[in-house]
mmCIF file of C-alpha atoms in Angstrom:
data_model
loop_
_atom_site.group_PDB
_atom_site.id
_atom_site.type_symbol
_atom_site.label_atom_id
_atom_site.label_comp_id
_atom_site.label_asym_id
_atom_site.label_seq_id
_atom_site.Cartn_x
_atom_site.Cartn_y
_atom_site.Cartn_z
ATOM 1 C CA UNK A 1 0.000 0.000 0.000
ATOM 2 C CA UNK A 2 2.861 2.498 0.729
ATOM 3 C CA UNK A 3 4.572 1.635 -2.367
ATOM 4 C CA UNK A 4 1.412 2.044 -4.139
ATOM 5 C CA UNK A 5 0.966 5.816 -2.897
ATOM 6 C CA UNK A 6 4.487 6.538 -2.899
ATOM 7 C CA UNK A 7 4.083 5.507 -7.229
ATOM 8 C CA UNK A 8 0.751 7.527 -7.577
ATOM 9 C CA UNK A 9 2.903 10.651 -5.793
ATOM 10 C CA UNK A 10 5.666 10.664 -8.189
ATOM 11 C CA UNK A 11 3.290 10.285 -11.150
ATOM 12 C CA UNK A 12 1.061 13.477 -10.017
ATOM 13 C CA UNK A 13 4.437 14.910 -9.557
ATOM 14 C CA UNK A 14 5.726 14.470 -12.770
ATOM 15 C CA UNK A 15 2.503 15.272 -14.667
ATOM 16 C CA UNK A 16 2.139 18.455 -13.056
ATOM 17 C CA UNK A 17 6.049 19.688 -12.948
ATOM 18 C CA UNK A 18 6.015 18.935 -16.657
ATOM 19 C CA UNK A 19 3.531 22.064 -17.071
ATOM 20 C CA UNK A 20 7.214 24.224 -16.351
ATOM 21 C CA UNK A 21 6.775 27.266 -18.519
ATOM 22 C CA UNK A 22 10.056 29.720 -19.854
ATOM 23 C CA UNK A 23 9.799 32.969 -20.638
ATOM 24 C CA UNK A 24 10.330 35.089 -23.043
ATOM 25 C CA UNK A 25 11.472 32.176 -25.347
ATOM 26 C CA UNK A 26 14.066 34.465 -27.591
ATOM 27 C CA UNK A 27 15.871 37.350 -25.433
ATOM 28 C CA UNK A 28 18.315 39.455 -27.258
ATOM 29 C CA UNK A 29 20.865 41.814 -24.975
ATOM 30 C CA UNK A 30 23.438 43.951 -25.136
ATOM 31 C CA UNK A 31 27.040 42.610 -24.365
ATOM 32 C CA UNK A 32 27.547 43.889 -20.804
ATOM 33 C CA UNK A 33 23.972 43.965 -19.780
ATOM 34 C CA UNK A 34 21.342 41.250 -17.800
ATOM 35 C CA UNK A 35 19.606 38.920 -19.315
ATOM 36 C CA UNK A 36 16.142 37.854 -17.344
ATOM 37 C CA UNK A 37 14.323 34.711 -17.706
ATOM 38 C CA UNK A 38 11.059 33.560 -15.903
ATOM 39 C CA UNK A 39 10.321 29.626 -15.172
ATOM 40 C CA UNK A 40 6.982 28.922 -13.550
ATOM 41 C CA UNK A 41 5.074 25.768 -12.297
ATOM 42 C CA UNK A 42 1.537 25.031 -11.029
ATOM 43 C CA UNK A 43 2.724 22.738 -7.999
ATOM 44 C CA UNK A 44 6.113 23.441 -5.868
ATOM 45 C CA UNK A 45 9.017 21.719 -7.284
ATOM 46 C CA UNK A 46 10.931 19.807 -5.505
ATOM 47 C CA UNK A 47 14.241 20.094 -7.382
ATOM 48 C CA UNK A 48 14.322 22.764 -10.235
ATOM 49 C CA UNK A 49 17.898 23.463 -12.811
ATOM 50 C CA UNK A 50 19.254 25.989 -15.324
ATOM 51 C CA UNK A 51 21.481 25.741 -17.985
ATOM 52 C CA UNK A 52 23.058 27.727 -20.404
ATOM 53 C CA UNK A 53 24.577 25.964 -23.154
ATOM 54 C CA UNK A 54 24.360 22.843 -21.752
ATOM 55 C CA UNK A 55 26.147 24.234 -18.370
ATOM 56 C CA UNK A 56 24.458 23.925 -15.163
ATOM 57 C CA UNK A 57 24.417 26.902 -13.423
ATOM 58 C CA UNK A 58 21.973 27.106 -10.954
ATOM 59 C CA UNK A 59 20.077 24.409 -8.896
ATOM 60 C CA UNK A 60 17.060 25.020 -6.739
ATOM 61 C CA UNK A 61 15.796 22.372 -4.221
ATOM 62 C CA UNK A 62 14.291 22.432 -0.874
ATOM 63 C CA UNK A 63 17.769 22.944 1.267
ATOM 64 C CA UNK A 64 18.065 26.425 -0.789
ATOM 65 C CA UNK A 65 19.925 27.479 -4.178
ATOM 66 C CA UNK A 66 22.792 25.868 -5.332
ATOM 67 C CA UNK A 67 26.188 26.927 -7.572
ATOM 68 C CA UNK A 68 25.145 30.668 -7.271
ATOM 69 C CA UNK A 69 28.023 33.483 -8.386
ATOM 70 C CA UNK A 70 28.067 36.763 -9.124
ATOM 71 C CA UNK A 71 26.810 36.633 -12.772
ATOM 72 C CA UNK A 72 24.478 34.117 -12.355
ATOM 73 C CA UNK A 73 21.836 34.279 -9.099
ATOM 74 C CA UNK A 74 18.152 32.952 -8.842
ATOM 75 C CA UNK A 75 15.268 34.892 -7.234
ATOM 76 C CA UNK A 76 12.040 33.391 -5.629
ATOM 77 C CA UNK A 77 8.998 35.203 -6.907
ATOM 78 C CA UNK A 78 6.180 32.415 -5.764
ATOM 79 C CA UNK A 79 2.651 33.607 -4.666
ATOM 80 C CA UNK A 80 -0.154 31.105 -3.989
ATOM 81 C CA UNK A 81 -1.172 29.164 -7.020
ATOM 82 C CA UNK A 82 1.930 30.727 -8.972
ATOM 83 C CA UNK A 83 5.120 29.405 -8.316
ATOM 84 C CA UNK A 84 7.432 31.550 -9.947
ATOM 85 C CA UNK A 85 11.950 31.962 -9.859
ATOM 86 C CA UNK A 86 13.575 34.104 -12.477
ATOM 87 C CA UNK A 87 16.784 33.360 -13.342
ATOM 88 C CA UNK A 88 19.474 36.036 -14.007
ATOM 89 C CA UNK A 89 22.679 36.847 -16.183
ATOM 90 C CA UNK A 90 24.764 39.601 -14.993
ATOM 91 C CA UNK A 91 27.238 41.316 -17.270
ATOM 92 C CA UNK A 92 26.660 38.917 -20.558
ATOM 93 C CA UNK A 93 29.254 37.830 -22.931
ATOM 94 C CA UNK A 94 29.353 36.711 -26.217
ATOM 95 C CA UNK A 95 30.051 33.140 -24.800
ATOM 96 C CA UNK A 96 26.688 33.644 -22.710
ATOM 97 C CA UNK A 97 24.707 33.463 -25.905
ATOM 98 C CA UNK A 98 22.611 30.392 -26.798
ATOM 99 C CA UNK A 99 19.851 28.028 -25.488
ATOM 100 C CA UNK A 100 19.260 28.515 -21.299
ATOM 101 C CA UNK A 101 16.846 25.984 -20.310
ATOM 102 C CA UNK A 102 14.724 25.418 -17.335
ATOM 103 C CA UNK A 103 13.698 22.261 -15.655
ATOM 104 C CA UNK A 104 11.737 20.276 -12.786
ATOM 105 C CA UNK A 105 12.610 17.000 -11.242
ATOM 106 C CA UNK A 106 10.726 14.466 -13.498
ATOM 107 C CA UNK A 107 9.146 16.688 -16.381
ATOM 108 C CA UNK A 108 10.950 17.755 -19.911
ATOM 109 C CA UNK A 109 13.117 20.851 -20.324
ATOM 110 C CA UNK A 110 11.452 24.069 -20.964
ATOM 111 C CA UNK A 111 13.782 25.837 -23.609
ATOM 112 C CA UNK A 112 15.137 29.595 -24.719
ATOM 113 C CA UNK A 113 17.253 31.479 -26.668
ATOM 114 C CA UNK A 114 19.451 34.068 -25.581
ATOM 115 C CA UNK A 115 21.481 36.657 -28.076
ATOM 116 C CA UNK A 116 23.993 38.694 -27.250
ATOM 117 C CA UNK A 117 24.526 41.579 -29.456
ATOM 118 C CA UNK A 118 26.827 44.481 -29.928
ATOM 119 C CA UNK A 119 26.030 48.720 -29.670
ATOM 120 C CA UNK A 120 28.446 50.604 -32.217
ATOM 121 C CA UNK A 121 28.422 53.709 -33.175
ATOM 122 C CA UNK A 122 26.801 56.179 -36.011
ATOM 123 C CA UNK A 123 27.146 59.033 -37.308
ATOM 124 C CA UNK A 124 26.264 61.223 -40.325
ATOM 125 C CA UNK A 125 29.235 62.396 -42.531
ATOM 126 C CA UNK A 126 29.719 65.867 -43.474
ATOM 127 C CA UNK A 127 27.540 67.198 -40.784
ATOM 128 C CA UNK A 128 25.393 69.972 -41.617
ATOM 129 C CA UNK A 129 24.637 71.584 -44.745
ATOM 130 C CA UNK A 130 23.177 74.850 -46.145
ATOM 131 C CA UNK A 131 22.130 74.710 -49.758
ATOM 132 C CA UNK A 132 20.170 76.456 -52.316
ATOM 133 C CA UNK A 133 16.671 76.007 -52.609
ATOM 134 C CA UNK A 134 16.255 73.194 -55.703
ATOM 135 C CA UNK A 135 19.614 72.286 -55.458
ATOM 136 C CA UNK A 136 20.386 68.095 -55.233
ATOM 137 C CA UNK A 137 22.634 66.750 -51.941
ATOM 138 C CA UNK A 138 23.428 63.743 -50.471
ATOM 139 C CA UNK A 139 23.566 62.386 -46.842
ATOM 140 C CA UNK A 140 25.887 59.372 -45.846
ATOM 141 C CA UNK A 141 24.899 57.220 -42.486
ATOM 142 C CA UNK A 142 27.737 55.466 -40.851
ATOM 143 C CA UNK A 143 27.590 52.910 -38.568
ATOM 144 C CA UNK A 144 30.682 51.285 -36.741
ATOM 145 C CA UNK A 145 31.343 48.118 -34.901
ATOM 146 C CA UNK A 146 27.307 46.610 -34.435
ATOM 147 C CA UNK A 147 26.388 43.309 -33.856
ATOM 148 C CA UNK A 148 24.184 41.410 -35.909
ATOM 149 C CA UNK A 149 24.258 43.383 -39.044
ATOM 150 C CA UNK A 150 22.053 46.713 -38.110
ATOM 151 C CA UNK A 151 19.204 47.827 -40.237
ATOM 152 C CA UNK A 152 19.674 50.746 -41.083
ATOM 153 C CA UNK A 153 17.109 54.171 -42.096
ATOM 154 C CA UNK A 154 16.508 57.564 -42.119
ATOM 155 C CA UNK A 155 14.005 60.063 -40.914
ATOM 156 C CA UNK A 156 13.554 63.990 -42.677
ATOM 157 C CA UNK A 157 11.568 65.855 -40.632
ATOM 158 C CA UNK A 158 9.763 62.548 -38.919
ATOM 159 C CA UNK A 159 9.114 61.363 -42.025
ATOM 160 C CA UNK A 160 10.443 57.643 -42.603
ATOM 161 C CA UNK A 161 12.986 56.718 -45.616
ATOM 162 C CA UNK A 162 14.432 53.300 -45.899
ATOM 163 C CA UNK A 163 17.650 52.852 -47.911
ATOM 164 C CA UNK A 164 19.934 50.105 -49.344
ATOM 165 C CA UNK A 165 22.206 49.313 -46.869
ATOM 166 C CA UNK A 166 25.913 48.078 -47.563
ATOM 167 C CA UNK A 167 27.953 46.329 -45.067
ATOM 168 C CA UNK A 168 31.361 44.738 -44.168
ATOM 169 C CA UNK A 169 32.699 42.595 -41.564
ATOM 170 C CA UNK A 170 35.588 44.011 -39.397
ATOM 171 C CA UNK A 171 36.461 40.581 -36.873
ATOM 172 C CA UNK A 172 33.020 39.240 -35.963
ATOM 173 C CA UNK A 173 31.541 42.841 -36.006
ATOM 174 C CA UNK A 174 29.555 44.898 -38.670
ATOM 175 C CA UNK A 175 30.413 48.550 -40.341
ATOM 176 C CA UNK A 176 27.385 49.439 -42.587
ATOM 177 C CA UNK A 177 26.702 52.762 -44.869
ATOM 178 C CA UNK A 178 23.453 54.189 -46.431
ATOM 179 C CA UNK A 179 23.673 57.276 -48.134
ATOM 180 C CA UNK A 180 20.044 59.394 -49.002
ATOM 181 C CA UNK A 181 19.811 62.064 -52.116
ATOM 182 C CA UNK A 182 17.814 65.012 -51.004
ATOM 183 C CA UNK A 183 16.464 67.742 -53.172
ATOM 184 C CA UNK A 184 16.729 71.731 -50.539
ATOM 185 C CA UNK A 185 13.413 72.532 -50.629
ATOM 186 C CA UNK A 186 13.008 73.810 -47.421
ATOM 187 C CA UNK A 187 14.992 73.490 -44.109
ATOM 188 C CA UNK A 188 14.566 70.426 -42.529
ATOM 189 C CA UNK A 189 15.777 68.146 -39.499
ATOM 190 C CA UNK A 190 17.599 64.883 -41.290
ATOM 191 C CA UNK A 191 18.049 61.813 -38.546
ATOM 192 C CA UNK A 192 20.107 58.079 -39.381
ATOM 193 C CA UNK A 193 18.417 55.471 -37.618
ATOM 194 C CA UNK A 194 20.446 52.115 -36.820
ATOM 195 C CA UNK A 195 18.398 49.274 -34.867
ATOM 196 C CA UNK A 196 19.213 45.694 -34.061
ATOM 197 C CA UNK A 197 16.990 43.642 -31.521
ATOM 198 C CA UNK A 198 18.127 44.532 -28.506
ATOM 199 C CA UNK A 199 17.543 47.919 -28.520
ATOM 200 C CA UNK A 200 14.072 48.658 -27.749
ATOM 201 C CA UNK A 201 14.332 52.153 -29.658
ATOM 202 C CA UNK A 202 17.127 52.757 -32.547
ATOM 203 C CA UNK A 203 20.120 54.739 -31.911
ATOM 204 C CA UNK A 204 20.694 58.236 -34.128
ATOM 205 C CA UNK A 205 22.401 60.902 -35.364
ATOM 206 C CA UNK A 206 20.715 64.197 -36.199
ATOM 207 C CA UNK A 207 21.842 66.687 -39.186
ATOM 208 C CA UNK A 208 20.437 69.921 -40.092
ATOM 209 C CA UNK A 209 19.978 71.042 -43.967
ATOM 210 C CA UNK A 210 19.582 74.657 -44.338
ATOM 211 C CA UNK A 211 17.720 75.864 -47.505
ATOM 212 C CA UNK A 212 18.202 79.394 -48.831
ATOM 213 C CA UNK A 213 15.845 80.649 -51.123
ATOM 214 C CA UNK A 214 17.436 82.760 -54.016
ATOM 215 C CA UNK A 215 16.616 86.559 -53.884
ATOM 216 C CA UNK A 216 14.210 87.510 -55.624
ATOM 217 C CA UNK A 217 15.174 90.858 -57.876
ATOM 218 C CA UNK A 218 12.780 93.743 -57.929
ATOM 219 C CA UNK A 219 10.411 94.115 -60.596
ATOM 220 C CA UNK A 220 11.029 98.050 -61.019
ATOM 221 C CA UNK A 221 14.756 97.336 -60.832
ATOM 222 C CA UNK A 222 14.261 95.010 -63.844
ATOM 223 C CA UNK A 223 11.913 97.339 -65.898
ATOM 224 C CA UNK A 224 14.636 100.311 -65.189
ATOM 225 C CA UNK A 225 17.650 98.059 -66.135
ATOM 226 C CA UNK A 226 15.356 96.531 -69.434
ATOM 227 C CA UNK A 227 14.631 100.422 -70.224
ATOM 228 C CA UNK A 228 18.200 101.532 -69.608
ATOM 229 C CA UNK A 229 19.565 98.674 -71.923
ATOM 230 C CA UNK A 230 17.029 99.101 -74.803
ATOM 231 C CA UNK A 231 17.552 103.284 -74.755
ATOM 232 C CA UNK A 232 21.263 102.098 -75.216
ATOM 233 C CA UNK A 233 20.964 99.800 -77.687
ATOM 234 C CA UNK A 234 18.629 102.100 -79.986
ATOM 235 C CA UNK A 235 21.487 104.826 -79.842
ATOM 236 C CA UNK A 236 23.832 103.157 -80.919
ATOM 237 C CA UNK A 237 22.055 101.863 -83.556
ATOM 238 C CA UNK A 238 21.095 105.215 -84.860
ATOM 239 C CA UNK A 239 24.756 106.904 -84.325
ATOM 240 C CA UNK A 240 25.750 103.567 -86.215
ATOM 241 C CA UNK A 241 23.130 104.706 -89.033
ATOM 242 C CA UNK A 242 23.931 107.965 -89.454
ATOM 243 C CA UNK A 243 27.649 107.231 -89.609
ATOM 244 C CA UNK A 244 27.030 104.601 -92.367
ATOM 245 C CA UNK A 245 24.737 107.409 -94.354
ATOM 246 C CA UNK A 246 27.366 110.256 -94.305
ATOM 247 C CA UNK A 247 30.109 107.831 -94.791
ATOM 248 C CA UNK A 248 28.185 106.733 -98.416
ATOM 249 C CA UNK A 249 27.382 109.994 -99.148
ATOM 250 C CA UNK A 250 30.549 111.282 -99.286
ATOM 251 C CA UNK A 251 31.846 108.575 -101.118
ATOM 252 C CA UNK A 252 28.662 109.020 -103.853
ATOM 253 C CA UNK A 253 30.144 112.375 -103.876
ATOM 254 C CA UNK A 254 33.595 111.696 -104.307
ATOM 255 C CA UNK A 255 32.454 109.438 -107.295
ATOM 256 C CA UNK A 256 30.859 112.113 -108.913
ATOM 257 C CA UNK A 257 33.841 114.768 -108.620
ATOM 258 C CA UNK A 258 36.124 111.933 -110.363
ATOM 259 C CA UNK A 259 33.842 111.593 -112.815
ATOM 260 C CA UNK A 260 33.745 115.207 -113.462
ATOM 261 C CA UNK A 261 37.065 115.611 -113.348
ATOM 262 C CA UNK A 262 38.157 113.285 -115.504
ATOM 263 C CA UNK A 263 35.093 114.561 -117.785
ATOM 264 C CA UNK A 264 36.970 118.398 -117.917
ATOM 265 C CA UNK A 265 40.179 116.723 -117.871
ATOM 266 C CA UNK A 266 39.504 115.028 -121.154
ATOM 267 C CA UNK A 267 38.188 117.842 -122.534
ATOM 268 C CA UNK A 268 40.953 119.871 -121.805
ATOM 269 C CA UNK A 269 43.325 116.956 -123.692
ATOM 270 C CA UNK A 270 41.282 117.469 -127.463
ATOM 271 C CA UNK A 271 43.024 120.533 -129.459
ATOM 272 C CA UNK A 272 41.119 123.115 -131.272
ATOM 273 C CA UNK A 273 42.809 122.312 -134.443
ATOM 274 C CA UNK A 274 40.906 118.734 -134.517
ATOM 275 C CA UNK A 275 37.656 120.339 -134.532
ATOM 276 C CA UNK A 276 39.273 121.942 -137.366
ATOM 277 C CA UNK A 277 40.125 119.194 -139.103
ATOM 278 C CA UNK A 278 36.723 117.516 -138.648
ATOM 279 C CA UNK A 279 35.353 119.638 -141.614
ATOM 280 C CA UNK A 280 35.472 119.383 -144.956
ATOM 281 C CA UNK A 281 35.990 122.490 -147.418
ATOM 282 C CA UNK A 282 34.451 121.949 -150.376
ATOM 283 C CA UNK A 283 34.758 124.225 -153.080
ATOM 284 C CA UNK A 284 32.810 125.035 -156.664
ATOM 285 C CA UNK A 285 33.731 127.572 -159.439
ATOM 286 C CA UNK A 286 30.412 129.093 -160.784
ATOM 287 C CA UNK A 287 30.248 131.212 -163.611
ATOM 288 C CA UNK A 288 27.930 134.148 -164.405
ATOM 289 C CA UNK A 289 27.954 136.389 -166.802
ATOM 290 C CA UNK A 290 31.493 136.469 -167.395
ATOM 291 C CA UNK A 291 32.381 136.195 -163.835
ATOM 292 C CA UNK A 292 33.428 133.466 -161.611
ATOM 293 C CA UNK A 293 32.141 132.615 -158.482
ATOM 294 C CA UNK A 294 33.772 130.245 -155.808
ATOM 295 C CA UNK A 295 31.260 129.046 -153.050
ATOM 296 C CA UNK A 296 33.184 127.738 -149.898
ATOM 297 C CA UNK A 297 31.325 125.867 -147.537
ATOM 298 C CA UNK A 298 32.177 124.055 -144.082
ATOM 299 C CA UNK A 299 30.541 120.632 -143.048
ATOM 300 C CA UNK A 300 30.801 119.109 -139.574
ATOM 301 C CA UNK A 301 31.527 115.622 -139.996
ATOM 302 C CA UNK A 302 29.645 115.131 -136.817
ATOM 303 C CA UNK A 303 26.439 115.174 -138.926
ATOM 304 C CA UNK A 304 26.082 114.999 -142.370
ATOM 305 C CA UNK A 305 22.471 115.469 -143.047
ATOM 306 C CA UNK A 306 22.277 117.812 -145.662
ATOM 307 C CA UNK A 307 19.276 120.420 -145.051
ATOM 308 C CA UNK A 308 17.514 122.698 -147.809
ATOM 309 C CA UNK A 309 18.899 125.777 -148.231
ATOM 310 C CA UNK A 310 22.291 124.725 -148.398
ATOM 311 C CA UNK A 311 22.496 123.839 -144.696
ATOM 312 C CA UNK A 312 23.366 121.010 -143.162
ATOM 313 C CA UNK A 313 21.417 119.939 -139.717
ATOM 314 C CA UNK A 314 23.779 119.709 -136.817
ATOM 315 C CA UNK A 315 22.841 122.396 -135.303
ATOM 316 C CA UNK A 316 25.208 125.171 -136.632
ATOM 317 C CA UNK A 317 24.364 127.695 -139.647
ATOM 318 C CA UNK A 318 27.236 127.025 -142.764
ATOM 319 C CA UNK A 319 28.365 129.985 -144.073
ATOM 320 C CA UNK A 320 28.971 130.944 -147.858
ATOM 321 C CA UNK A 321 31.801 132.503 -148.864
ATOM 322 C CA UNK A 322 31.495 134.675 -152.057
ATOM 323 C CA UNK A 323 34.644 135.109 -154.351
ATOM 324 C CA UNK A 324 34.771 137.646 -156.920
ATOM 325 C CA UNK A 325 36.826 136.881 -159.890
#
């Protein structure tokens, strides 16, 4: 009979430590930080472990707690019809990360995994920048030594971006860049975001781009200058005009005095005696009465149409000479 309740003991035992439950189930820390973890049961265990890694750490049984140190350390946090211990990693390592499980004498291991991660730094390059308004300008994000690979992002006046991140392993650590094109249109607060799990809100580093607007030039200014340039322009082209008439004038004029010149000067070159030459004397005998006549007259060769009346028609009056014999 003994034996009988002593078996029926150990199987309600086992049934109900088996209900164990870990929480959370994925933890991810900074290196240097504590890690937390929660086991709880519906009955009092009699003998509960932790590992980490495999390791056993910590023991828990009803004489008290069991390979306890500094980093590692149990607390009791049971309340009627919770029974409750969370388990505790001080100062975490790299080493630290992996699966930490929690178990009851008799029922299966309740399992978790624990990653430790690494804070770097970030930082925007260039700093601040003042630009012209519609003018195009880059930001570039660095960050520096981060464990797992960070995601990267940026923020312009609260206003989300995402961008393609490129990184490179330095040792067993992470250096990523994202760069974002902005086009100034107005002033505005730029922010790089970097965020891995264990931060429960991103890291950043906050720029400010100053936009300056182009002055605007005054509309009577640029009627007066318009005015001023167009009043120039038109006298020159008039002094240009008038210059270009007096300058063919007098070389019109200068044409005609050659021509007159060379009109006298020719004139000048013909002797008298060729305009003597240029008649003919003809000569007749007539005879009257006993008497002889001799008619003389003078023709211009210049035009030899013979007129009535003895005259010839190029415009001068022949004379007849009378000869008395």
């Amino acid at each position: 009979m003994y034996v009988f309740r002593l078996g029926l003991f150990l199987l309600v035992t086992t049934v109900t430590s088996s209900q164990a439950q870990l929480q959370p189930l994925n933890a991810a820390v900074l290196r240097g930080s504590k890690a937390q973890f929660n086991c709880s049961t519906n009955q009092p265990p009699s003998t509960m472990t932790w590992t980490v890694n495999g390791r056993l750490v910590i023991s828990i049984s009803a004489s008290g707690v069991l390979n306890s140190t500094d980093r590692v350390s149990v607390t009791n946090f049971t309340k009627p019809g919770d029974y409750r211990w969370e388990f505790s990693i001080s100062n975490v390592q790299r080493d630290d990360a992996g699966e930490v499980t929690c178990q009851v004498l008799g029922g299966a291991a309740s399992k978790a995994t624990l990653s430790v991660q690494e804070r770097g730094s970030v930082g925007i390059i260039g700093g601040n920048q003042t630009k012209t308004e519609g003018a195009q300008t880059a930001f570039q994000c660095q960050a520096v030594g981060w464990f797992p690979e960070p995601n990267v992002s940026w923020s312009v006046d609260g206003v989300a971006y995402s961008c393609n991140t490129s990184s490179v392993t330095q040792g067993n650590l992470f250096n990523s860049s994202c760069t974002l094109p902005v086009t100034a249109v107005k002033s505005s607060s730029v922010q790089c975001l970097v965020k891995i799990p264990a931060l429960s809100t991103p890291d950043s580093s906050t720029v400010f781009l100053t936009v300056v607007k182009l002055a605007k030039i005054d509309q009577t200014v640029l009627i007066a200058v318009t005015v001023a340039f167009s009043a120039a322009a038109l006298l020159f082209l008039i002094i240009y005009g008038i210059f270009f008439f007096c300058k063919r004038r007098k070389k019109k004029s200068s044409y005609q005095e050659e021509l007159r010149r060379a009109r006298i000067q020719s004139q000048n070159r013909t002797p008298a005696t060729e305009n003597v030459r240029g008649r003919d004397n003809r000569g007749h005998r007539d005879r009257h009465d006993g008497h002889t006549t001799d008619r003389v007259w003078y023709t211009n060769h210049s035009n030899k149409h013979q007129m009535p009346g003895d005259f010839f028609d190029d415009g001068h009056s022949n004379h007849s000479h009378m000869t008395m014999l």
